[in-house]
Short mmCIF file of C-alpha atoms in Angstrom, two decimals:
data_model
loop_
_atom_site.label_atom_id
_atom_site.label_comp_id
_atom_site.label_asym_id
_atom_site.label_seq_id
_atom_site.Cartn_x
_atom_site.Cartn_y
_atom_site.Cartn_z
CA UNK A 1 -28.76 -17.77 31.80
CA UNK A 2 -30.81 -16.08 29.18
CA UNK A 3 -30.29 -12.53 31.00
CA UNK A 4 -26.40 -13.37 31.21
CA UNK A 5 -26.51 -14.04 27.21
CA UNK A 6 -28.63 -10.74 26.93
CA UNK A 7 -26.09 -8.72 28.79
CA UNK A 8 -22.87 -10.08 26.92
CA UNK A 9 -24.81 -9.41 23.61
CA UNK A 10 -25.46 -5.76 24.51
CA UNK A 11 -21.73 -5.40 25.78
CA UNK A 12 -20.54 -6.26 22.56
CA UNK A 13 -23.04 -4.21 20.63
CA UNK A 14 -21.83 -1.41 22.78
CA UNK A 15 -18.02 -2.18 22.12
CA UNK A 16 -18.57 -2.19 18.52
CA UNK A 17 -20.61 1.07 18.82
CA UNK A 18 -17.33 2.58 20.64
CA UNK A 19 -15.05 1.20 18.12
CA UNK A 20 -16.84 2.75 15.27
CA UNK A 21 -17.19 6.03 16.94
CA UNK A 22 -13.34 5.99 17.42
CA UNK A 23 -12.83 5.04 13.72
CA UNK A 24 -15.03 7.79 12.61
CA UNK A 25 -13.01 10.20 14.70
CA UNK A 26 -9.69 8.66 13.14
CA UNK A 27 -11.13 9.08 9.74
CA UNK A 28 -11.61 12.65 10.30
CA UNK A 29 -8.68 13.62 11.96
CA UNK A 30 -6.57 15.76 9.29
CA UNK A 31 -3.27 16.54 11.35
CA UNK A 32 -0.18 15.40 9.22
CA UNK A 33 0.90 12.60 11.37
CA UNK A 34 -2.60 11.03 11.21
CA UNK A 35 -2.57 10.38 7.56
CA UNK A 36 -2.20 6.82 7.89
CA UNK A 37 -4.22 6.28 10.74
CA UNK A 38 -6.87 8.14 8.54
CA UNK A 39 -6.16 5.70 5.83
CA UNK A 40 -6.40 2.49 8.12
CA UNK A 41 -9.74 3.61 9.56
CA UNK A 42 -11.41 3.57 6.03
CA UNK A 43 -10.69 0.04 6.06
CA UNK A 44 -11.47 -1.23 9.17
CA UNK A 45 -15.02 0.64 8.97
CA UNK A 46 -15.23 -1.43 5.52
CA UNK A 47 -14.86 -4.63 7.62
CA UNK A 48 -17.38 -3.26 9.91
CA UNK A 49 -19.55 -3.26 6.88
CA UNK A 50 -22.74 -1.69 8.60
CA UNK A 51 -24.94 1.17 7.20
CA UNK A 52 -23.33 3.68 9.91
CA UNK A 53 -19.76 2.40 8.56
CA UNK A 54 -20.68 3.17 5.11
CA UNK A 55 -21.98 6.68 6.34
CA UNK A 56 -18.75 7.23 8.26
CA UNK A 57 -16.56 6.71 4.91
CA UNK A 58 -18.51 8.10 2.43
CA UNK A 59 -18.05 12.12 2.73
CA UNK A 60 -13.86 11.19 2.50
CA UNK A 61 -14.64 10.22 -0.92
CA UNK A 62 -14.67 13.89 -1.58
CA UNK A 63 -11.87 14.80 0.97
CA UNK A 64 -9.71 17.34 -0.49
CA UNK A 65 -6.59 15.46 -0.65
CA UNK A 66 -6.48 12.78 -3.56
CA UNK A 67 -4.50 9.78 -1.67
CA UNK A 68 -7.10 10.04 1.10
CA UNK A 69 -10.25 10.10 -1.84
CA UNK A 70 -8.53 6.95 -3.29
CA UNK A 71 -8.31 5.22 0.35
CA UNK A 72 -11.71 6.10 1.04
CA UNK A 73 -13.21 5.00 -2.29
CA UNK A 74 -11.19 1.35 -2.06
CA UNK A 75 -12.90 1.20 1.33
CA UNK A 76 -16.48 1.83 -0.21
CA UNK A 77 -15.57 -1.23 -2.79
CA UNK A 78 -14.95 -3.54 -0.04
CA UNK A 79 -18.69 -2.92 1.51
CA UNK A 80 -20.54 -5.92 1.06
CA UNK A 81 -23.23 -6.23 3.54
CA UNK A 82 -26.80 -5.42 1.62
CA UNK A 83 -27.96 -2.92 3.77
CA UNK A 84 -24.67 -1.06 3.37
CA UNK A 85 -24.33 -1.20 -0.18
CA UNK A 86 -27.96 -0.06 -1.09
CA UNK A 87 -27.42 2.73 1.31
CA UNK A 88 -24.15 3.52 -0.76
CA UNK A 89 -25.69 3.17 -3.88
CA UNK A 90 -28.67 5.65 -3.12
CA UNK A 91 -26.13 8.42 -1.57
CA UNK A 92 -23.06 8.11 -3.31
CA UNK A 93 -24.25 10.74 -6.10
CA UNK A 94 -25.28 13.20 -3.36
CA UNK A 95 -21.57 14.45 -2.47
CA UNK A 96 -21.03 17.85 -3.35
CA UNK A 97 -17.74 17.87 -5.09
CA UNK A 98 -17.55 16.06 -8.82
CA UNK A 99 -14.29 14.54 -7.39
CA UNK A 100 -15.84 12.95 -4.81
CA UNK A 101 -18.95 11.75 -6.92
CA UNK A 102 -16.11 10.17 -9.68
CA UNK A 103 -14.10 8.60 -6.64
CA UNK A 104 -17.70 7.24 -5.79
CA UNK A 105 -18.31 5.79 -9.03
CA UNK A 106 -15.00 4.17 -9.76
CA UNK A 107 -15.27 2.54 -6.40
CA UNK A 108 -18.78 1.37 -7.49
CA UNK A 109 -16.89 -0.24 -10.61
CA UNK A 110 -13.53 -1.52 -8.55
CA UNK A 111 -16.38 -3.48 -6.07
CA UNK A 112 -17.81 -5.55 -8.96
CA UNK A 113 -21.18 -5.54 -6.99
CA UNK A 114 -23.66 -5.45 -9.68
CA UNK A 115 -25.99 -3.84 -7.06
CA UNK A 116 -24.48 -0.80 -8.02
CA UNK A 117 -25.94 -0.86 -11.57
CA UNK A 118 -28.69 1.30 -11.53
CA UNK A 119 -26.73 4.18 -9.69
CA UNK A 120 -24.13 4.06 -12.42
CA UNK A 121 -26.66 3.95 -15.33
CA UNK A 122 -28.33 7.05 -13.86
CA UNK A 123 -24.91 8.89 -13.21
CA UNK A 124 -24.11 7.84 -16.85
CA UNK A 125 -26.83 10.23 -18.39
CA UNK A 126 -28.42 13.58 -17.52
CA UNK A 127 -28.49 12.54 -13.82
CA UNK A 128 -24.90 13.45 -13.51
CA UNK A 129 -24.19 17.01 -14.44
CA UNK A 130 -20.44 17.00 -14.45
CA UNK A 131 -18.58 15.37 -17.47
CA UNK A 132 -15.65 14.05 -16.05
CA UNK A 133 -17.81 12.36 -13.18
CA UNK A 134 -19.88 11.34 -15.69
CA UNK A 135 -17.16 9.88 -17.94
CA UNK A 136 -15.88 7.90 -14.60
CA UNK A 137 -19.59 6.36 -14.30
CA UNK A 138 -19.08 4.99 -18.11
CA UNK A 139 -15.99 3.74 -17.00
CA UNK A 140 -17.08 1.86 -13.93
CA UNK A 141 -19.75 0.23 -16.07
CA UNK A 142 -17.02 -0.77 -18.55
CA UNK A 143 -15.10 -2.37 -15.56
CA UNK A 144 -18.31 -5.03 -15.14
CA UNK A 145 -17.51 -6.32 -18.52
CA UNK A 146 -20.12 -7.94 -20.58
CA UNK A 147 -22.48 -7.76 -17.42
CA UNK A 148 -23.21 -4.24 -17.79
CA UNK A 149 -26.12 -2.87 -20.50
CA UNK A 150 -24.59 -2.50 -23.55
CA UNK A 151 -27.45 0.23 -24.93
CA UNK A 152 -26.15 2.50 -21.65
CA UNK A 153 -22.68 2.46 -23.18
CA UNK A 154 -24.01 3.00 -26.91
CA UNK A 155 -26.30 6.21 -25.54
CA UNK A 156 -23.13 7.59 -23.82
CA UNK A 157 -21.48 7.66 -27.54
CA UNK A 158 -23.85 10.59 -28.00
CA UNK A 159 -23.04 12.69 -24.73
CA UNK A 160 -21.94 16.29 -25.86
CA UNK A 161 -18.71 15.76 -23.87
CA UNK A 162 -15.61 14.33 -25.58
CA UNK A 163 -14.44 12.32 -22.09
CA UNK A 164 -17.92 10.57 -21.90
CA UNK A 165 -17.49 9.34 -25.45
CA UNK A 166 -13.89 8.30 -25.38
CA UNK A 167 -15.17 6.24 -22.21
CA UNK A 168 -18.12 4.38 -23.61
CA UNK A 169 -15.88 3.63 -26.88
CA UNK A 170 -13.11 2.06 -24.74
CA UNK A 171 -15.73 0.11 -22.55
CA UNK A 172 -17.32 -1.36 -25.96
CA UNK A 173 -13.76 -2.04 -27.18
CA UNK A 174 -13.24 -3.89 -23.92
CA UNK A 175 -16.67 -6.07 -24.75
CA UNK A 176 -15.29 -6.45 -28.50
CA UNK A 177 -18.98 -5.17 -28.94
CA UNK A 178 -20.13 -6.26 -32.61
CA UNK A 179 -23.52 -4.44 -32.39
CA UNK A 180 -22.23 -0.72 -32.01
CA UNK A 181 -20.42 -0.28 -35.24
CA UNK A 182 -22.67 2.34 -36.63
CA UNK A 183 -22.82 4.55 -33.57
CA UNK A 184 -18.60 4.08 -33.24
CA UNK A 185 -18.13 4.97 -36.88
CA UNK A 186 -19.96 8.30 -36.18
CA UNK A 187 -17.19 9.28 -33.86
CA UNK A 188 -14.57 9.09 -36.19
CA UNK A 189 -15.89 12.61 -37.47
CA UNK A 190 -15.69 13.85 -33.80
CA UNK A 191 -14.28 17.14 -33.45
CA UNK A 192 -12.20 15.96 -30.44
CA UNK A 193 -9.29 13.33 -31.29
CA UNK A 194 -9.97 11.18 -28.14
CA UNK A 195 -13.35 9.77 -29.17
CA UNK A 196 -12.09 9.27 -32.93
CA UNK A 197 -9.04 7.33 -31.40
CA UNK A 198 -10.96 5.24 -29.23
CA UNK A 199 -13.77 4.52 -31.77
CA UNK A 200 -10.64 3.15 -34.03
CA UNK A 201 -9.87 0.74 -31.34
CA UNK A 202 -13.41 -0.26 -30.90
CA UNK A 203 -13.92 -0.82 -34.58
CA UNK A 204 -10.80 -3.10 -34.99
CA UNK A 205 -11.82 -5.23 -32.14
CA UNK A 206 -15.73 -5.50 -32.85
CA UNK A 207 -16.26 -4.24 -36.79
CA UNK A 208 -13.18 -4.90 -38.97
CA UNK A 209 -14.92 -4.45 -42.02
CA UNK A 210 -15.83 -0.96 -40.65
CA UNK A 211 -12.41 -0.44 -39.50
CA UNK A 212 -10.57 -1.06 -42.59
CA UNK A 213 -12.91 1.38 -44.32
CA UNK A 214 -11.61 4.21 -41.92
CA UNK A 215 -8.08 2.98 -41.85
CA UNK A 216 -6.36 4.95 -44.95
CA UNK A 217 -7.87 7.93 -43.62
CA UNK A 218 -6.95 7.63 -39.98
CA UNK A 219 -3.25 6.72 -41.09
CA UNK A 220 -3.10 10.42 -42.52
CA UNK A 221 -4.93 12.11 -39.38
CA UNK A 222 -3.06 15.31 -38.10
CA UNK A 223 -3.46 13.67 -34.54
CA UNK A 224 -0.73 11.57 -33.79
CA UNK A 225 -2.80 9.70 -31.12
CA UNK A 226 -5.17 8.98 -34.33
CA UNK A 227 -2.47 7.74 -36.06
CA UNK A 228 -1.56 5.29 -33.10
CA UNK A 229 -4.96 4.13 -32.95
CA UNK A 230 -5.16 3.19 -36.61
CA UNK A 231 -1.84 1.49 -36.08
CA UNK A 232 -2.61 -0.63 -32.75
CA UNK A 233 -6.68 -1.21 -33.87
CA UNK A 234 -5.27 -2.78 -37.26
CA UNK A 235 -3.87 -5.57 -35.17
CA UNK A 236 -7.28 -5.94 -33.27
CA UNK A 237 -8.81 -6.39 -36.96
CA UNK A 238 -6.30 -8.98 -37.87
CA UNK A 239 -2.60 -10.27 -38.22
CA UNK A 240 -2.47 -9.42 -42.05
CA UNK A 241 -4.18 -5.69 -40.81
CA UNK A 242 -1.85 -5.27 -37.92
CA UNK A 243 1.46 -6.15 -40.24
CA UNK A 244 0.17 -3.71 -42.98
CA UNK A 245 -0.61 -0.71 -40.61
CA UNK A 246 2.56 -1.12 -38.75
CA UNK A 247 4.83 -1.23 -42.09
CA UNK A 248 3.21 2.18 -42.83
CA UNK A 249 3.72 3.60 -39.12
CA UNK A 250 7.30 2.95 -39.19
CA UNK A 251 7.72 5.58 -41.53
CA UNK A 252 5.54 8.24 -39.81
CA UNK A 253 6.96 11.49 -38.25
CA UNK A 254 5.77 10.94 -34.99
CA UNK A 255 8.25 9.02 -32.81
CA UNK A 256 5.08 8.02 -30.69
CA UNK A 257 3.70 6.35 -33.75
CA UNK A 258 6.59 4.54 -34.81
CA UNK A 259 6.96 2.94 -31.16
CA UNK A 260 3.40 1.57 -31.68
CA UNK A 261 4.33 0.25 -34.76
CA UNK A 262 7.13 -1.72 -33.13
CA UNK A 263 5.31 -3.16 -30.59
CA UNK A 264 2.46 -4.36 -33.38
CA UNK A 265 5.30 -5.90 -35.60
CA UNK A 266 6.59 -7.63 -32.18
CA UNK A 267 2.91 -8.73 -31.56
CA UNK A 268 2.21 -10.03 -35.33
CA UNK A 269 5.43 -12.12 -34.26
CA UNK A 270 6.63 -13.57 -37.90
CA UNK A 271 9.96 -13.72 -40.07
CA UNK A 272 8.72 -11.04 -42.34
CA UNK A 273 8.46 -8.67 -39.49
CA UNK A 274 12.27 -8.71 -38.63
CA UNK A 275 13.46 -6.98 -42.11
CA UNK A 276 11.18 -3.84 -41.97
CA UNK A 277 12.62 -3.34 -38.30
CA UNK A 278 15.82 -3.60 -39.15
CA UNK A 279 15.44 -1.24 -42.16
CA UNK A 280 13.72 1.04 -39.99
CA UNK A 281 16.20 0.79 -37.09
CA UNK A 282 19.03 2.31 -39.66
CA UNK A 283 17.15 5.62 -39.60
CA UNK A 284 16.64 5.90 -35.92
CA UNK A 285 18.78 7.91 -33.10
CA UNK A 286 18.01 8.15 -29.44
CA UNK A 287 15.72 6.32 -27.56
CA UNK A 288 14.06 4.44 -30.38
CA UNK A 289 17.00 2.19 -30.92
CA UNK A 290 16.34 0.71 -27.44
CA UNK A 291 12.70 0.07 -28.62
CA UNK A 292 14.12 -1.91 -31.73
CA UNK A 293 16.77 -3.51 -30.16
CA UNK A 294 14.49 -5.02 -27.38
CA UNK A 295 11.88 -6.40 -30.12
CA UNK A 296 14.27 -7.85 -32.38
CA UNK A 297 16.27 -9.44 -29.38
CA UNK A 298 12.98 -10.82 -28.19
CA UNK A 299 12.05 -11.83 -31.69
CA UNK A 300 15.47 -13.47 -32.85
CA UNK A 301 16.87 -14.42 -29.78
CA UNK A 302 20.20 -12.75 -30.54
CA UNK A 303 22.44 -10.36 -28.55
CA UNK A 304 23.34 -8.11 -31.04
CA UNK A 305 23.05 -4.53 -29.02
CA UNK A 306 21.88 -1.24 -30.27
CA UNK A 307 23.81 -0.78 -33.38
CA UNK A 308 21.51 -1.26 -36.26
CA UNK A 309 24.52 -1.56 -38.72
CA UNK A 310 25.47 -4.81 -36.55
CA UNK A 311 21.46 -6.43 -36.90
CA UNK A 312 21.68 -5.61 -40.95
CA UNK A 313 24.98 -7.59 -41.07
CA UNK A 314 23.44 -10.37 -38.91
CA UNK A 315 20.24 -10.40 -41.06
CA UNK A 316 21.86 -10.49 -44.45
CA UNK A 317 23.45 -13.93 -43.68
CA UNK A 318 20.72 -15.56 -41.79
CA UNK A 319 17.50 -14.40 -43.27
CA UNK A 320 17.33 -17.54 -45.57
CA UNK A 321 17.35 -20.15 -42.53
CA UNK A 322 16.07 -18.15 -40.10
CA UNK A 323 12.78 -19.11 -38.09
CA UNK A 324 11.10 -17.33 -35.46
CA UNK A 325 10.69 -19.17 -32.11
CA UNK A 326 7.98 -19.35 -29.54
CA UNK A 327 7.14 -16.09 -28.19
CA UNK A 328 8.20 -15.39 -24.52
CA UNK A 329 6.04 -14.33 -21.90
CA UNK A 330 8.30 -11.48 -21.19
CA UNK A 331 11.03 -9.23 -22.57
CA UNK A 332 13.60 -11.11 -20.95
CA UNK A 333 16.89 -10.19 -19.04
CA UNK A 334 17.82 -6.40 -19.46
CA UNK A 335 20.82 -5.31 -21.59
CA UNK A 336 23.78 -4.49 -20.46
CA UNK A 337 25.91 -1.20 -20.69
CA UNK A 338 28.37 -0.73 -24.04
CA UNK A 339 26.06 -3.27 -25.77
CA UNK A 340 26.87 -1.90 -29.00
CA UNK A 341 26.47 1.55 -29.03
CA UNK A 342 26.08 3.27 -25.70
CA UNK A 343 28.49 3.74 -22.59
CA UNK A 344 26.26 5.80 -20.50
CA UNK A 345 23.97 4.13 -17.81
CA UNK A 346 21.98 4.95 -14.55
CA UNK A 347 22.13 2.41 -12.11
CA UNK A 348 23.17 0.04 -15.06
CA UNK A 349 20.33 1.04 -17.16
CA UNK A 350 21.85 1.90 -20.41
CA UNK A 351 20.78 5.40 -21.67
CA UNK A 352 20.26 6.12 -25.24
CA UNK A 353 17.40 8.78 -24.81
CA UNK A 354 18.07 12.21 -25.32
CA UNK A 355 15.41 13.50 -23.65
CA UNK A 356 15.17 12.07 -19.96
CA UNK A 357 13.12 13.08 -16.65
CA UNK A 358 14.35 11.98 -13.64
CA UNK A 359 12.77 11.56 -10.52
CA UNK A 360 14.55 10.46 -7.40
CA UNK A 361 12.64 9.79 -4.04
CA UNK A 362 13.97 12.20 -1.41
CA UNK A 363 11.22 10.98 1.08
CA UNK A 364 12.02 10.58 5.00
CA UNK A 365 13.06 6.76 4.52
CA UNK A 366 15.89 7.76 1.99
CA UNK A 367 17.63 9.55 4.50
CA UNK A 368 16.73 6.91 7.54
CA UNK A 369 17.58 3.83 5.82
CA UNK A 370 21.05 2.60 5.56
CA UNK A 371 21.44 0.36 2.56
CA UNK A 372 22.05 -2.73 4.50
CA UNK A 373 20.53 -5.83 2.90
CA UNK A 374 21.30 -4.00 -0.59
CA UNK A 375 24.31 -2.70 -2.46
CA UNK A 376 27.74 -4.03 -2.37
CA UNK A 377 31.23 -2.98 -1.49
CA UNK A 378 31.33 0.94 -0.65
CA UNK A 379 27.47 1.17 -0.75
CA UNK A 380 26.75 -0.99 2.38
CA UNK A 381 25.82 0.97 5.33
CA UNK A 382 25.14 4.16 3.41
CA UNK A 383 22.53 6.27 3.19
CA UNK A 384 19.82 5.76 0.13
CA UNK A 385 20.14 9.16 -0.98
CA UNK A 386 23.63 9.55 -0.84
CA UNK A 387 24.02 6.38 -3.06
CA UNK A 388 20.98 7.80 -5.54
CA UNK A 389 22.84 11.02 -5.80
CA UNK A 390 25.98 9.77 -6.48
CA UNK A 391 24.54 7.57 -9.34
CA UNK A 392 22.89 10.51 -10.74
CA UNK A 393 26.16 12.67 -10.58
CA UNK A 394 27.88 9.91 -12.46
CA UNK A 395 25.17 9.88 -15.09
CA UNK A 396 25.07 13.78 -15.70
CA UNK A 397 28.84 14.04 -16.13
CA UNK A 398 29.01 11.17 -18.37
CA UNK A 399 26.20 12.29 -20.81
CA UNK A 400 26.55 14.22 -24.07
CA UNK A 401 26.28 18.15 -23.87
CA UNK A 402 23.29 18.23 -26.35
CA UNK A 403 20.92 15.57 -24.28
CA UNK A 404 18.15 16.99 -22.42
CA UNK A 405 17.56 16.16 -18.92
CA UNK A 406 15.28 17.62 -15.75
CA UNK A 407 15.52 16.35 -11.95
CA UNK A 408 12.07 16.21 -10.12
CA UNK A 409 12.31 15.32 -6.18
CA UNK A 410 9.38 12.64 -5.00
CA UNK A 411 8.85 14.30 -1.69
CA UNK A 412 5.81 16.01 -0.43
CA UNK A 413 7.85 17.96 1.91
CA UNK A 414 10.05 18.79 -1.37
CA UNK A 415 6.97 21.07 -2.35
CA UNK A 416 6.75 22.87 1.07
CA UNK A 417 10.55 23.72 0.83
CA UNK A 418 10.04 24.70 -2.60
CA UNK A 419 12.85 22.28 -4.10
CA UNK A 420 10.32 20.09 -6.21
CA UNK A 421 11.72 20.55 -9.36
CA UNK A 422 15.13 21.67 -11.32
CA UNK A 423 13.19 23.31 -14.32
CA UNK A 424 9.68 23.33 -15.73
CA UNK A 425 11.13 21.92 -18.85
CA UNK A 426 14.11 19.75 -19.89
CA UNK A 427 17.36 21.60 -20.14
CA UNK A 428 20.41 20.65 -22.23
CA UNK A 429 22.90 18.89 -20.27
CA UNK A 430 25.80 21.74 -21.52
CA UNK A 431 23.17 24.49 -19.71
CA UNK A 432 22.12 22.05 -16.65
CA UNK A 433 25.72 20.96 -15.81
CA UNK A 434 26.91 21.83 -13.24
CA UNK A 435 23.67 23.78 -12.00
CA UNK A 436 21.63 20.75 -11.92
CA UNK A 437 23.98 18.79 -9.56
CA UNK A 438 24.40 21.74 -7.24
CA UNK A 439 20.40 22.04 -6.97
CA UNK A 440 20.28 18.06 -5.95
CA UNK A 441 22.94 18.14 -3.37
CA UNK A 442 21.13 21.56 -2.02
CA UNK A 443 17.81 19.99 -1.94
CA UNK A 444 19.33 17.01 -0.13
CA UNK A 445 20.92 19.26 2.61
CA UNK A 446 17.60 21.25 2.87
CA UNK A 447 15.26 18.07 3.24
CA UNK A 448 17.78 15.99 5.41
CA UNK A 449 17.15 17.65 8.93
CA UNK A 450 13.42 17.53 8.40
CA UNK A 451 13.33 13.78 7.25
CA UNK A 452 9.83 13.80 6.39
CA UNK A 453 7.73 13.91 3.42
CA UNK A 454 5.94 11.34 1.43
CA UNK A 455 6.81 9.40 -1.67
CA UNK A 456 4.08 11.10 -3.82
CA UNK A 457 5.29 8.70 -7.04
CA UNK A 458 2.21 9.28 -9.05
CA UNK A 459 2.22 13.29 -8.68
CA UNK A 460 5.95 13.05 -9.64
CA UNK A 461 5.42 11.04 -12.83
CA UNK A 462 2.33 13.53 -13.64
CA UNK A 463 4.56 16.40 -13.29
CA UNK A 464 7.03 15.01 -15.49
CA UNK A 465 5.03 14.13 -18.23
CA UNK A 466 3.33 17.52 -18.50
CA UNK A 467 6.72 18.40 -20.60
CA UNK A 468 5.58 16.63 -23.97
CA UNK A 469 9.39 16.57 -24.80
CA UNK A 470 10.18 13.76 -22.56
CA UNK A 471 10.35 10.46 -24.00
CA UNK A 472 12.21 8.51 -21.07
CA UNK A 473 11.69 8.44 -17.67
CA UNK A 474 13.91 7.10 -14.50
CA UNK A 475 11.90 6.43 -11.40
CA UNK A 476 13.89 5.56 -8.21
CA UNK A 477 12.42 5.00 -5.11
CA UNK A 478 13.35 2.46 -1.86
CA UNK A 479 9.30 1.53 -2.09
CA UNK A 480 6.00 1.86 -3.80
CA UNK A 481 4.02 5.23 -3.76
CA UNK A 482 2.99 6.16 -0.50
CA UNK A 483 1.13 9.49 -1.46
CA UNK A 484 -0.52 11.14 -4.23
CA UNK A 485 -3.70 10.42 -6.31
CA UNK A 486 -2.65 6.70 -6.87
CA UNK A 487 -1.13 5.04 -3.90
CA UNK A 488 -2.61 1.42 -4.40
CA UNK A 489 -0.39 -0.06 -6.79
CA UNK A 490 -3.06 -1.77 -8.86
CA UNK A 491 -4.90 1.34 -9.28
CA UNK A 492 -1.54 3.03 -10.26
CA UNK A 493 -0.47 0.60 -12.84
CA UNK A 494 -3.92 0.65 -14.44
CA UNK A 495 -3.80 4.44 -14.47
CA UNK A 496 -0.28 4.62 -15.95
CA UNK A 497 -1.49 2.13 -18.93
CA UNK A 498 -4.20 4.53 -19.54
CA UNK A 499 -2.23 7.89 -19.32
CA UNK A 500 0.75 6.57 -21.25
CA UNK A 501 -1.24 5.07 -24.15
CA UNK A 502 -0.59 7.46 -26.58
CA UNK A 503 2.75 9.12 -24.70
CA UNK A 504 4.60 6.36 -25.30
CA UNK A 505 7.14 7.13 -22.48
CA UNK A 506 9.37 4.40 -21.60
CA UNK A 507 10.26 4.04 -17.87
CA UNK A 508 12.86 2.82 -16.43
CA UNK A 509 12.49 1.80 -12.28
CA UNK A 510 15.27 1.52 -9.64
CA UNK A 511 14.27 0.09 -6.76
CA UNK A 512 16.73 0.44 -3.69
CA UNK A 513 14.22 -1.61 -1.00
CA UNK A 514 12.38 -4.57 -0.67
CA UNK A 515 8.47 -4.85 -0.80
CA UNK A 516 7.67 -3.22 -4.24
CA UNK A 517 9.66 -5.58 -6.52
CA UNK A 518 6.71 -6.60 -8.62
CA UNK A 519 5.39 -3.37 -8.96
CA UNK A 520 8.35 -1.90 -10.13
CA UNK A 521 9.04 -4.46 -12.81
CA UNK A 522 5.32 -4.16 -13.98
CA UNK A 523 5.70 -0.52 -14.18
CA UNK A 524 8.76 -0.74 -16.16
CA UNK A 525 7.39 -3.88 -18.35
CA UNK A 526 4.69 -2.09 -19.50
CA UNK A 527 6.14 0.74 -20.69
CA UNK A 528 8.95 -0.73 -22.25
CA UNK A 529 11.86 -0.20 -19.95
CA UNK A 530 14.31 -1.89 -17.29
CA UNK A 531 13.47 -2.55 -13.77
CA UNK A 532 16.30 -2.73 -11.44
CA UNK A 533 16.63 -3.63 -7.88
CA UNK A 534 19.70 -2.81 -5.54
#
């Protein structure tokens, strides 16, 4: 009996070893069609959880493909066996590439495993030579909240690299640190605006008196990003501070600062916020009328539309008796086309902006899948890409000549076929029409016979964001991201919030498939946009 059990145990170990070897080979397969198998292999190796499995995953954190690095990092975060965690902690910093080490530090933070603290603390200092990787180690420590050592973060405030100082300040902001006021205050004179802005947030949350001392100067800073931090940080310092700072910011020359002011007024949520918002709205054109309308709509419960004069008329008769209601958890239903000032839309989303970037999913599934369960009438049974381009055509034809637009094709194959983007920068409709439509349909003809290409949503977003003139973006896809630096939906949303903190680009999402409804809704919600599912 004992011999039989021993034989079974040896056979099981042999099978597991064989599985591990197969997964290790799968993880190394860099053929085009093996991408998904590679990423799945990382997850399976993490489930095995042994040191050998960890040894098979770790090198891929330094892969040349960002999507592979992300999946490998998520797998590293999933290891929990003590021996494997100890091996990863001891060897993560040994990867050659700085990107690989940064991925490992990020994975340590995502894991929530405190056994990684010593490795992260070392990487947050001189032990890590690359500034970006060092900054990621500091960020990872911040992911642990109050569990990490505050002195490590305070020490990072003195790092020569602005990236590290910025991450340390934001980590201290998240902790609502009350003990780091003096070193944070020193960042207010930093040569780079990034640590300066981050320090304002942290001081507002943890040292309001220090923040108030710095506020008047910060409101006049040459960098609009610092002025945004002054406005948003003021609300962290207190309700009264937030109201006062938002009132100043509503008059700022930079539209991004005015967007921040609208959001802070909404956070304050008092009767006295209504009139300043309406008065400021009267002077606005373009996209910000949308921001003002959505804020006023939530705060008043009124469906008055995008026309500031209508809001002014209503307020003049209602202000003496109006009482603000309870703040809702979400912005509420979408506003319809024609609601006081707009007749142009894309998939029923009203367009007020005059600086718009579109990215439409041209990946394989958009050519393969008919609109069987979504759509209605003439849309039933048609290819999703055909419907999307038809809607885009209607929108472009309806836009005013002075509106500026661009179109980026969301597909890795579009890069290969050189049909990625219509223009490097926004182009006026008067100059783009009808060229942009011809270009879009030609791109479809070129990609349709190939019927492959992954939906690199994050990369498409970042490429459009490189044009600083854009204030509104439409993202259309039949699902979530399937390639790029951020494929994991939670990771995508975290990075989106960070990258858009100061840019304030509004993102409207259009989902033509199923399975990514919450992700697309969350993306729109956090940027002030609308989410449409067809």
